[in-house]
PDB file of C-alpha atoms and ligand atoms in Angstrom:
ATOM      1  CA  UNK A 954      18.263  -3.840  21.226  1.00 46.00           C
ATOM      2  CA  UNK A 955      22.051  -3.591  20.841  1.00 49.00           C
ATOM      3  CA  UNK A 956      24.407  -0.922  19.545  1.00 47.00           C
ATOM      4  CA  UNK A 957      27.282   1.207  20.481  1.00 44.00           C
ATOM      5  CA  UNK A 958      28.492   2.022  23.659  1.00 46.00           C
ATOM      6  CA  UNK A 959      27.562   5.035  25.293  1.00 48.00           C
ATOM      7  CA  UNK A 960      29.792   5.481  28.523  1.00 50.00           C
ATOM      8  CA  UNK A 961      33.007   7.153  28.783  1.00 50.00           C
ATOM      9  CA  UNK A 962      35.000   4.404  30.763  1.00 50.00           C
ATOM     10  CA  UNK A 963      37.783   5.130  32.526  1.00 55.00           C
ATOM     11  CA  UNK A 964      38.749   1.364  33.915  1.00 59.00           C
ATOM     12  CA  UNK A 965      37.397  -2.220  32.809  1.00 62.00           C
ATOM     13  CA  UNK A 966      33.715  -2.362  33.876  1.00 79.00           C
ATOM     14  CA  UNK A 967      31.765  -5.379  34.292  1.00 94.00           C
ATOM     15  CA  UNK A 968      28.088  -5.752  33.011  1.00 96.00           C
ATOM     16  CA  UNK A 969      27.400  -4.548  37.126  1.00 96.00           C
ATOM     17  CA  UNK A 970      28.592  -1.542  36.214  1.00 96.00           C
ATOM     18  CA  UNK A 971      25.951  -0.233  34.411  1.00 97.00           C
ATOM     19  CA  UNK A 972      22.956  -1.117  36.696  1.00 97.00           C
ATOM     20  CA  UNK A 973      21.013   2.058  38.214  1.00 97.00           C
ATOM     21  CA  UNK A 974      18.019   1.867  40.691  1.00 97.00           C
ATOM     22  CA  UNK A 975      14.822   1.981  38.302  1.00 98.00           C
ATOM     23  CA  UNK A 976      13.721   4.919  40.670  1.00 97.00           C
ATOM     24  CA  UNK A 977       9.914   3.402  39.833  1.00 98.00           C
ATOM     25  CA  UNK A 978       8.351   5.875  42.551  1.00 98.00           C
ATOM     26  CA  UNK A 979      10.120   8.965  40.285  1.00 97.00           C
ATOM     27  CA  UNK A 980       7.878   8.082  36.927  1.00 98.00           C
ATOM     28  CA  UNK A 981       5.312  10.645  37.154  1.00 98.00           C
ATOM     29  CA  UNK A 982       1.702  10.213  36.366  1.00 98.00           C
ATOM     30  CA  UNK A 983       1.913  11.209  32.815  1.00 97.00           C
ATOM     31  CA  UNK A 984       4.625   7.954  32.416  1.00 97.00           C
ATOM     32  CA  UNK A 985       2.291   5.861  33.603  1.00 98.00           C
ATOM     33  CA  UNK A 986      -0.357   6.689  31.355  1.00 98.00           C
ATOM     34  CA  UNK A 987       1.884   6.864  27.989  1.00 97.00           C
ATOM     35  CA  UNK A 988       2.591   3.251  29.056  1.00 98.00           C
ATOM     36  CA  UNK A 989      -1.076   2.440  29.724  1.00 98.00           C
ATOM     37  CA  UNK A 990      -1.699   3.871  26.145  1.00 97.00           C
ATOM     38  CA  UNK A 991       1.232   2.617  24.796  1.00 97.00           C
ATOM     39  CA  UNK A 992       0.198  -1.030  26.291  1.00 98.00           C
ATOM     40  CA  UNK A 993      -3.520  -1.000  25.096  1.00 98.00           C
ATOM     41  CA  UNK A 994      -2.727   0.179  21.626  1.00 97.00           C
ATOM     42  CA  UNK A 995       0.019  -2.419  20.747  1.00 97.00           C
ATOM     43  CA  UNK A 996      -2.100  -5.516  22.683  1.00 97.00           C
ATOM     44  CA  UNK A 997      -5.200  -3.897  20.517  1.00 98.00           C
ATOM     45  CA  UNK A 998      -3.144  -3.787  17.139  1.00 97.00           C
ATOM     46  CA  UNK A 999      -1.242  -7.129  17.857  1.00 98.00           C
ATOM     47  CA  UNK A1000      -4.163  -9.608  18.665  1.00 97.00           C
ATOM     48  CA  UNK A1001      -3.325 -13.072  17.596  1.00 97.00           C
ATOM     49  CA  UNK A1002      -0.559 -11.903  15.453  1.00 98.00           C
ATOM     50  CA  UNK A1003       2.207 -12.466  17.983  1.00 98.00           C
ATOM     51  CA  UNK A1004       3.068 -16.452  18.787  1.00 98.00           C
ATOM     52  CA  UNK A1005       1.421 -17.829  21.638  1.00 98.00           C
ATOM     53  CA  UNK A1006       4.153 -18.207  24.061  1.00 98.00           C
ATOM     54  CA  UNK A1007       4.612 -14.400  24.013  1.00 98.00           C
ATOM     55  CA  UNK A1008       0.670 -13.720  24.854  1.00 98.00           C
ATOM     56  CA  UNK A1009       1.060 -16.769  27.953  1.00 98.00           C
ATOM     57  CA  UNK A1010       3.991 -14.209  28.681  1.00 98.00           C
ATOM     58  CA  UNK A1011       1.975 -11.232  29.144  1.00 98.00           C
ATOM     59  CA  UNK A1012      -0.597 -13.024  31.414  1.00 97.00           C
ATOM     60  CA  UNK A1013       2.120 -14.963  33.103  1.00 98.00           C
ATOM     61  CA  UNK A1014       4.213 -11.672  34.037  1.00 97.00           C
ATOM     62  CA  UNK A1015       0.793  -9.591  34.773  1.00 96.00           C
ATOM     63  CA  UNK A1016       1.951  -6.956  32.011  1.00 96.00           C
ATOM     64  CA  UNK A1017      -1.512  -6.085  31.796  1.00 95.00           C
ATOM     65  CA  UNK A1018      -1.128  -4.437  35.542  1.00 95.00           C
ATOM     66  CA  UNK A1019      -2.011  -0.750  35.113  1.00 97.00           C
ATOM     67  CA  UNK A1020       1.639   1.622  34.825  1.00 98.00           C
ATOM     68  CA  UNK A1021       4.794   1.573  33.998  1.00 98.00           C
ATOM     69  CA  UNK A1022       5.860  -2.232  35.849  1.00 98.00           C
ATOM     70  CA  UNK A1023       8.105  -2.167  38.668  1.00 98.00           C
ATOM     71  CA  UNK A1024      11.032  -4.330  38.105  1.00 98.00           C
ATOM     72  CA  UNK A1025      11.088  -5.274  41.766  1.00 98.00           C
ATOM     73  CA  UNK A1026       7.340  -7.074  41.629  1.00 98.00           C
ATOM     74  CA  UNK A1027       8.350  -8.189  37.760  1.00 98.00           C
ATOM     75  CA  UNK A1028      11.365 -10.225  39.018  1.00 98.00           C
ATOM     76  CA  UNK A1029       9.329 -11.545  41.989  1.00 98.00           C
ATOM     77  CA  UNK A1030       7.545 -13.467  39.387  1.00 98.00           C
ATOM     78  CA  UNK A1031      10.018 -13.975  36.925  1.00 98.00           C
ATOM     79  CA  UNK A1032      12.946 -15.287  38.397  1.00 98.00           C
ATOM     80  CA  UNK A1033      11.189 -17.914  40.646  1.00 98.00           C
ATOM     81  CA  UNK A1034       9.824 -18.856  36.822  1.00 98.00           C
ATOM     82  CA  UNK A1035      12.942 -18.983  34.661  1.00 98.00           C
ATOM     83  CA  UNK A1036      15.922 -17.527  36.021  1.00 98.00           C
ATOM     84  CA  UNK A1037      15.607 -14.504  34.726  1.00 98.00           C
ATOM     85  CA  UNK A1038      15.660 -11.278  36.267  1.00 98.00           C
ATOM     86  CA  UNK A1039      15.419  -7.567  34.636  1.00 98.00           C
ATOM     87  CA  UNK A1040      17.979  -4.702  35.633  1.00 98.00           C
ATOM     88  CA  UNK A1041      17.917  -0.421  35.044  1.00 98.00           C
ATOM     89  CA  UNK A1042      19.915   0.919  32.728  1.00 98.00           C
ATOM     90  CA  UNK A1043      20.271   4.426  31.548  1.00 96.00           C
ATOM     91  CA  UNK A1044      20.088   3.154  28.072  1.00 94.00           C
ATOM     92  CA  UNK A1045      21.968   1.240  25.441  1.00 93.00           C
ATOM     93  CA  UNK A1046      24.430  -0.449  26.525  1.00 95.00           C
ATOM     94  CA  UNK A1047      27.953  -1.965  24.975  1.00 96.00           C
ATOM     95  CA  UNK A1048      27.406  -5.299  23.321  1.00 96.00           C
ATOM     96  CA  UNK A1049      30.064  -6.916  25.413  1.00 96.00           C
ATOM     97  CA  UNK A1050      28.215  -5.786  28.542  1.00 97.00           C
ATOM     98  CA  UNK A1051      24.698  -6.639  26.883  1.00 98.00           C
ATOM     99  CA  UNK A1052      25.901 -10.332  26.364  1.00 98.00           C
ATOM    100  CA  UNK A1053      27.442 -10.818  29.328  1.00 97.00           C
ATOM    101  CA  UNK A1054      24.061  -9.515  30.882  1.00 98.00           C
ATOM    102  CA  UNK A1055      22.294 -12.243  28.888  1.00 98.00           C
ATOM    103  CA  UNK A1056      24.313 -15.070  29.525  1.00 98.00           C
ATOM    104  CA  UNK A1057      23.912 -14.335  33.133  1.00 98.00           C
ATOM    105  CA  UNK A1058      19.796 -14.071  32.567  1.00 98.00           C
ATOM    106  CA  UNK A1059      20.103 -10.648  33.040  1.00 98.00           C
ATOM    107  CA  UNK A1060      18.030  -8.562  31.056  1.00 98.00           C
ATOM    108  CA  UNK A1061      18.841  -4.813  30.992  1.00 98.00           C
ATOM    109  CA  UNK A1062      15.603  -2.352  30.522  1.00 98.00           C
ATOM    110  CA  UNK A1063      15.803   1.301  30.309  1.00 97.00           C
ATOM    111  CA  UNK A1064      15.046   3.580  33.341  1.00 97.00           C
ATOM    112  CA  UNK A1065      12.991   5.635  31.057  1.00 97.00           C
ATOM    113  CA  UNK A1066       9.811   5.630  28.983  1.00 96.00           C
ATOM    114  CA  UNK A1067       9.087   7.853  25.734  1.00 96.00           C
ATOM    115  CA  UNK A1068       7.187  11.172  26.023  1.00 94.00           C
ATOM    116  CA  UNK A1069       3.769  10.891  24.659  1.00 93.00           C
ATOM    117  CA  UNK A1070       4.731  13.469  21.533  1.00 92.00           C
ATOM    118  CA  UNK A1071       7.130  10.551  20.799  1.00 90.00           C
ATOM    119  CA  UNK A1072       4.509   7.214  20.458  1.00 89.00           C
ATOM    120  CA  UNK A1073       6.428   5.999  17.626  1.00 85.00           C
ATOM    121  CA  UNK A1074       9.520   7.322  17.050  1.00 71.00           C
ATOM    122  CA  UNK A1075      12.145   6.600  19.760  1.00 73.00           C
ATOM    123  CA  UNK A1076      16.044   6.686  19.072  1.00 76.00           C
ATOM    124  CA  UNK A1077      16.365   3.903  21.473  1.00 83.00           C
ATOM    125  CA  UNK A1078      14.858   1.622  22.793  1.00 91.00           C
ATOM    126  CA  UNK A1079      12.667   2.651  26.123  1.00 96.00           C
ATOM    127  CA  UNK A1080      11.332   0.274  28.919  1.00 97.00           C
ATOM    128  CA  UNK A1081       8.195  -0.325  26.680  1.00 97.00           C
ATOM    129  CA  UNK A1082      10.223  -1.499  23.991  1.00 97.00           C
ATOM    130  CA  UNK A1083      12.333  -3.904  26.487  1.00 97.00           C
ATOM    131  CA  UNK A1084       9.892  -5.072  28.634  1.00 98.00           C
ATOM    132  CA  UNK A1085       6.537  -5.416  26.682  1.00 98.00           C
ATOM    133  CA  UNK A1086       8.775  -6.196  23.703  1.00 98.00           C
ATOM    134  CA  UNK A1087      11.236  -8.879  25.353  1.00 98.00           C
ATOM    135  CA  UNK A1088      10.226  -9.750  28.920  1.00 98.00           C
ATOM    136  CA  UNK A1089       7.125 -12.050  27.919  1.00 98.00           C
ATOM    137  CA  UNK A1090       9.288 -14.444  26.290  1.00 98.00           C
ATOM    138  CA  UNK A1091      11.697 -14.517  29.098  1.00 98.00           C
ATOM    139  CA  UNK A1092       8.739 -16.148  30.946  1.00 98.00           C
ATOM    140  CA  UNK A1093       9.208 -19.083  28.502  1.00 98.00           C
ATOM    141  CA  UNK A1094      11.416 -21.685  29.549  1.00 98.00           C
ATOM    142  CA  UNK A1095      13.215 -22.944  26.285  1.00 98.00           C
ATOM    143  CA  UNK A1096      13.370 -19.142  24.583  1.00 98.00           C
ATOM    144  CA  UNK A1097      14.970 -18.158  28.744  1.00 98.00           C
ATOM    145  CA  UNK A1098      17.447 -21.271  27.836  1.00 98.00           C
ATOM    146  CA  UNK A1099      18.227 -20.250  23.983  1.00 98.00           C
ATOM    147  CA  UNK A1100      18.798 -16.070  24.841  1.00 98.00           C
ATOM    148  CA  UNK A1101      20.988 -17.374  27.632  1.00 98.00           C
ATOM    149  CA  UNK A1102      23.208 -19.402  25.380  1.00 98.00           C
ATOM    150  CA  UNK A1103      22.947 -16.438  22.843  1.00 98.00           C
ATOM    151  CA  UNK A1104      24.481 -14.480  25.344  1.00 98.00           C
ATOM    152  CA  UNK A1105      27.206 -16.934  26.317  1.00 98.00           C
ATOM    153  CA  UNK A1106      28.186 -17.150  21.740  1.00 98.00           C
ATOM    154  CA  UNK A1107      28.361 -13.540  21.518  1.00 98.00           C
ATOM    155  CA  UNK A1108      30.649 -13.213  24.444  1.00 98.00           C
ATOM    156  CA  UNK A1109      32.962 -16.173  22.192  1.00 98.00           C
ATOM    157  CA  UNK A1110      32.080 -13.907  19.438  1.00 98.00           C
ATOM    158  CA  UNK A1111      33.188 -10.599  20.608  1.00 98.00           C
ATOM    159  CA  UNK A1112      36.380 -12.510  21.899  1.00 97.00           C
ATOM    160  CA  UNK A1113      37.411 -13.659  18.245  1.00 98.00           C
ATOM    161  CA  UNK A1114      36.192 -10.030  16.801  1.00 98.00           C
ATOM    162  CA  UNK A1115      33.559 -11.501  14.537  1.00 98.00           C
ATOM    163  CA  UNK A1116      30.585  -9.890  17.479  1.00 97.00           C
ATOM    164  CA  UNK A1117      28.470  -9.424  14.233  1.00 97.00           C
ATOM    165  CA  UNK A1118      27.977 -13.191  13.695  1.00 98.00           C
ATOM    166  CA  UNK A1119      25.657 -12.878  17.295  1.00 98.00           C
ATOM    167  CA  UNK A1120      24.696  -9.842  16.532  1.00 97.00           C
ATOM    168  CA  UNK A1121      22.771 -10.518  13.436  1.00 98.00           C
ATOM    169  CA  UNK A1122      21.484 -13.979  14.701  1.00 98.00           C
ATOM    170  CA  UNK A1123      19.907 -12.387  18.033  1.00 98.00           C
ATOM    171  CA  UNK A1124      18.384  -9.424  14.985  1.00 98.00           C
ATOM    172  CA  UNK A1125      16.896 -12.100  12.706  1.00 98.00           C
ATOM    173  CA  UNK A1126      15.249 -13.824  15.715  1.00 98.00           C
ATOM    174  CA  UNK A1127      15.003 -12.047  18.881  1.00 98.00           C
ATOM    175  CA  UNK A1128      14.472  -8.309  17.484  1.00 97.00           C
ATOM    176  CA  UNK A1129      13.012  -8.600  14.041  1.00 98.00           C
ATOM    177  CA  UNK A1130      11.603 -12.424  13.239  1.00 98.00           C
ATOM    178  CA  UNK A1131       8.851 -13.789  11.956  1.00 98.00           C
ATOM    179  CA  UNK A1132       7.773 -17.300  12.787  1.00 98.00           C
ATOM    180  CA  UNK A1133       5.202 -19.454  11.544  1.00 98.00           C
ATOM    181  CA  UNK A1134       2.568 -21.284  13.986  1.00 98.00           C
ATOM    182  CA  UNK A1135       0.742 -24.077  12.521  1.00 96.00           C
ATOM    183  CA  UNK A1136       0.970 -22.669   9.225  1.00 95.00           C
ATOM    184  CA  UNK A1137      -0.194 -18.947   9.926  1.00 98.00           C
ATOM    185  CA  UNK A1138       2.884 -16.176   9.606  1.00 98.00           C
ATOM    186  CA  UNK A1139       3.184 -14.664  13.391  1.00 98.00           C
ATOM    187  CA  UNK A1140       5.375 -11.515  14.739  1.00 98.00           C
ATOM    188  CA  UNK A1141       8.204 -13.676  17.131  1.00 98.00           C
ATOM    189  CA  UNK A1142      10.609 -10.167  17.731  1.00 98.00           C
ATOM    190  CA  UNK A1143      10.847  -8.459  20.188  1.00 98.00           C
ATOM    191  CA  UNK A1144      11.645  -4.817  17.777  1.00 96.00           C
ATOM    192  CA  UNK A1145       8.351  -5.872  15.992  1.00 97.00           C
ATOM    193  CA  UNK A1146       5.893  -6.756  19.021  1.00 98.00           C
ATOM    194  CA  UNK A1147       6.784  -3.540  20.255  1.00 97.00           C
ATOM    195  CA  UNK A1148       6.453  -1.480  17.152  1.00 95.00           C
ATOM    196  CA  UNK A1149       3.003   0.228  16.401  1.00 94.00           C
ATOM    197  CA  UNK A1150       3.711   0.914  12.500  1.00 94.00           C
ATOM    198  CA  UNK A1151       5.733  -2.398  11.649  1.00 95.00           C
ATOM    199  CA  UNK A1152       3.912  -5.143  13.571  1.00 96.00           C
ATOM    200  CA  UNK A1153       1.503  -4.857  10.929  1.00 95.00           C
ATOM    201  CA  UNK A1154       4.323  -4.205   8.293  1.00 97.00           C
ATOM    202  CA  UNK A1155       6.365  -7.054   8.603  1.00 97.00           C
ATOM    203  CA  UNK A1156       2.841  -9.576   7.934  1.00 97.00           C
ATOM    204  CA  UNK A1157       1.262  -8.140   5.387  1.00 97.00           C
ATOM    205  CA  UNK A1158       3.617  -6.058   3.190  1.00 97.00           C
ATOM    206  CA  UNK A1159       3.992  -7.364  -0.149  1.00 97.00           C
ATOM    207  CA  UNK A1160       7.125  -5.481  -0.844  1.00 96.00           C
ATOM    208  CA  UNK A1161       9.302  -6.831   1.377  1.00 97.00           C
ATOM    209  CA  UNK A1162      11.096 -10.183   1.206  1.00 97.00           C
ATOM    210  CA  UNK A1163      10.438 -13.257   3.964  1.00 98.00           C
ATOM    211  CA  UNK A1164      13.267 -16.331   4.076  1.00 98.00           C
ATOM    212  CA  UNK A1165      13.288 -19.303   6.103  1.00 98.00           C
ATOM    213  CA  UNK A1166      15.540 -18.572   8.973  1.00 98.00           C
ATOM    214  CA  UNK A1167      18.581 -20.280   9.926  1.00 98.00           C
ATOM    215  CA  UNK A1168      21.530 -19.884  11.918  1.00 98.00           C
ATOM    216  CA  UNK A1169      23.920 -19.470   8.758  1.00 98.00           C
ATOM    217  CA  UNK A1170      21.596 -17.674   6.747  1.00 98.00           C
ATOM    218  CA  UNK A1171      21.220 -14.795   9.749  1.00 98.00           C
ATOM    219  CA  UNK A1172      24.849 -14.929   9.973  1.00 98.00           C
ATOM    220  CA  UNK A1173      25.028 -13.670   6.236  1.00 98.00           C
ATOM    221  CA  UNK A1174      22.585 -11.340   6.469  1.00 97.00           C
ATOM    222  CA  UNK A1175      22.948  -7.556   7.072  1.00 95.00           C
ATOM    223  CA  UNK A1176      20.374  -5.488   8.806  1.00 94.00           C
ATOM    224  CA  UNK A1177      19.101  -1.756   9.152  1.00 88.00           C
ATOM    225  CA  UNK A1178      18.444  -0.234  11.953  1.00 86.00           C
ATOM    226  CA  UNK A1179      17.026   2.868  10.836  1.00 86.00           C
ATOM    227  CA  UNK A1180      14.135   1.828   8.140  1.00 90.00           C
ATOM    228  CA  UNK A1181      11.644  -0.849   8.379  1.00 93.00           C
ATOM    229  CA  UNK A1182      12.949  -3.977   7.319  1.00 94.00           C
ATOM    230  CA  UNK A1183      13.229  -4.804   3.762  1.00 95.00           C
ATOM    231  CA  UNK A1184      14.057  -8.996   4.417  1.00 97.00           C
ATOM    232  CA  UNK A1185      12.547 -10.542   7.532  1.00 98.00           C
ATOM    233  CA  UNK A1186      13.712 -14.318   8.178  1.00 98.00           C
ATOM    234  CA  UNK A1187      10.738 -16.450   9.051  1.00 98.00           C
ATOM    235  CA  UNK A1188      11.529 -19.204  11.588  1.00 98.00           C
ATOM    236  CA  UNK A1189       9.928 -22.601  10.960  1.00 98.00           C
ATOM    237  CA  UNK A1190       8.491 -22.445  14.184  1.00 98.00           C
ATOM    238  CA  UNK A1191       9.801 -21.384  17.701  1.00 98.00           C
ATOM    239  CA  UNK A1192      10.524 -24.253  18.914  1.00 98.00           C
ATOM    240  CA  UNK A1193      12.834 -24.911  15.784  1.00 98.00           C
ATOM    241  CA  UNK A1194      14.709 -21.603  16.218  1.00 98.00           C
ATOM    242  CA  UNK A1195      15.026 -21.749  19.683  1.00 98.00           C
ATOM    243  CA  UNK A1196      16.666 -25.938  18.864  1.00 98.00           C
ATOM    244  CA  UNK A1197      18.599 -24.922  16.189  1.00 98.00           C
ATOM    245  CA  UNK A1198      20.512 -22.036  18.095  1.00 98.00           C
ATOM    246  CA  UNK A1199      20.894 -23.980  20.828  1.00 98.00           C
ATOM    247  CA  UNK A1200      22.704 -26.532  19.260  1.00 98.00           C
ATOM    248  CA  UNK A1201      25.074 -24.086  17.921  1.00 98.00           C
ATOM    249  CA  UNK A1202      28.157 -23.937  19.691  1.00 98.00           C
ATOM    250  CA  UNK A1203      30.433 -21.009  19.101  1.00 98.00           C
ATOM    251  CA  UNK A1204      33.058 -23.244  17.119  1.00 98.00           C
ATOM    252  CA  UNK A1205      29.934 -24.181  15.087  1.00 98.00           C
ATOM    253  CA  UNK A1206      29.229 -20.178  14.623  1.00 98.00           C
ATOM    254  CA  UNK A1207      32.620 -18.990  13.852  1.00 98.00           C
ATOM    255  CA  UNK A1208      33.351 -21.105  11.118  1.00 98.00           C
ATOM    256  CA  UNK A1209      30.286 -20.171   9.028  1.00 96.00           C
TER     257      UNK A1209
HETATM  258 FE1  FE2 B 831      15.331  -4.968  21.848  1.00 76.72          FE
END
C-alpha cells in the first residue's frame, strides 16, 4: 500500500534510503508459523477466486515454501524472471519514494509480520500483505511492465502535485480491483488477495457497488482506507487494464 511518510528527514533521501537488511534469520519461530497460518488460510479461502496469473505466481515464486520467504532466495527467482526484485523496509513508506521504488522494479516489503492476536487487523501493511498480496503478480511479465510504468506516472504526478491521479489508479487496480476472467468476477488486488474478511466481500456482497474500470474513471474516484470498500472497479480483464494503463502517458493522465 501507499500513504504518508513516516521518517523524520533531515536531507533529500533517495528511495535507497529507506532499504534495511530483512534480518530473515531474526523472525522467530512463532513468525514463521503466523505466516504458515496466515498462508494456508487465505490460499484455502481464495481458491479460484483470484485470476490465474496471480495463482501461476504463487507456484512460480514457490510462496507455498514453508515460513516467512527470504527475500534473498525470492529475488533469486524473481529477478532472473521479470526484473523485479523485493527490498526491507521498516514500513510505509513516502509515495515519492514508493514510486520511484516501482519504476525502478523495486518492490518495498515490510521487515515485519503481524502477531498472531492480530490475523486480521493490521494498521499497515506487513510482509504477508506485500508479498503474498503483490509479489505473485510481479512474476507476470505484462502486470511487471504496467506497475513499472505506474511507477514512472506517479513520479510525473507527484512532480505536477496532482500524486492522487496515480494514487487512486494503482488503488482501483493494484490494491482493491476486481477483474473479470472469461466472464466469472475474480479478486485482481493485491489489498483484497491478502485480506481474510474482504476477499470474500468484495465478490459476493450485494451492497456494495462494482463499475467497469478505467483509467479516467479511477482517476475520479475517491477511496477509503479504513472500511471495506463500498465501490470496487471491475477491470474488463487483466490484460485490458494492464493495456489501457500502459498506454497512458502522464500528459494523457494529467489532463483528465
Ligand atoms: Fe499493498
Amino acid at each position: 500500500m501507499l500513504h504518508r511518510a513516516q521518517a523524520t528527514i533531515d536531507r533529500p533521501q533517495g528511495w535507497r534510503d529507506y532499504v534495511v537488511p530483512q534480518r530473515w534469520e531474526e523472525f522467530t519461530d512463532d513468525d514463521h508459523a503466523v505466516w504458515d497460518l496466515l498462508f494456508a488460510r487465505q490460499v484455502e479461502l481464495l481458491g479460484t477466486r483470484v485470476v490465474t496469473p496471480f495463482l501461476d505466481g504463487i507456484d512460480l515464486l514457490r510462496l507455498s515454501h514453508p515460513g516467512v520467504p527470504d527475500l534473498g532466495e525470492l529475488n533469486a527467482i524473481l529477478e532472473p524472471r521479470t526484473g523485479w526484485r523485493t527490498v526491507a523496509v521498516t514500513g510505509l513508506v513516502p509515495d515519492e519514494i514508493f514510486f520511484a521504488m516501482l519504476s525502478e522494479r523495486v518492490f518495498p516489503v515490510g521487515n515485519f509480520i503481524r502477531r498472531r492476536e492480530q490475523l486480521d487487523y493490521l494498521e499497515e501493511p506487513d510482509c504477508f500483505h506485500d508479498l503474498f498480496g503483490h509479489i505473485p503478480m510481479l512474476a507476470n511479465h505484462d502486470y511487471a511492465e504496467m506497475i513499472e510504468h505506474v511507477g514512472r506516472l506517479g513520479g510525473a504526478a507527484i512532480a505536477a502535485g496532482e500524486g492522487h491521479r496515480v494514487a487512486r489508479i494503482y488503488w482501483h487496480s493494484v490494491e482493491f480491483g476486481l477483474a473479470l476472467e472469461e466472464g466469472d468476477l475474480k479478486i485482481l488486488g493485491a489489498g483484497l488477495a491478502s485480506s481474510f474478511g474482504e476477499a470474500h466481500f468484495s465478490l459476493e456482497s450485494d451492497s456494495v457497488d462494482r463499475l467497469p474500470f478505467s483509467v479516467p474513471r479511477a482517476v475520479r474516484t475517491d477511496y477509503r482506507n479504513d472500511v471495506f470498500q463500498p465501490l470496487y472497479l471491475v477491470s474488463e480483464s487483466v490484460e485490458a487494464t494492464v493495456g489501457e494503463i500502459l498506454a497512458t502517458s502522464a500528459e494523457e493522465l494529467l489532463a483528465i
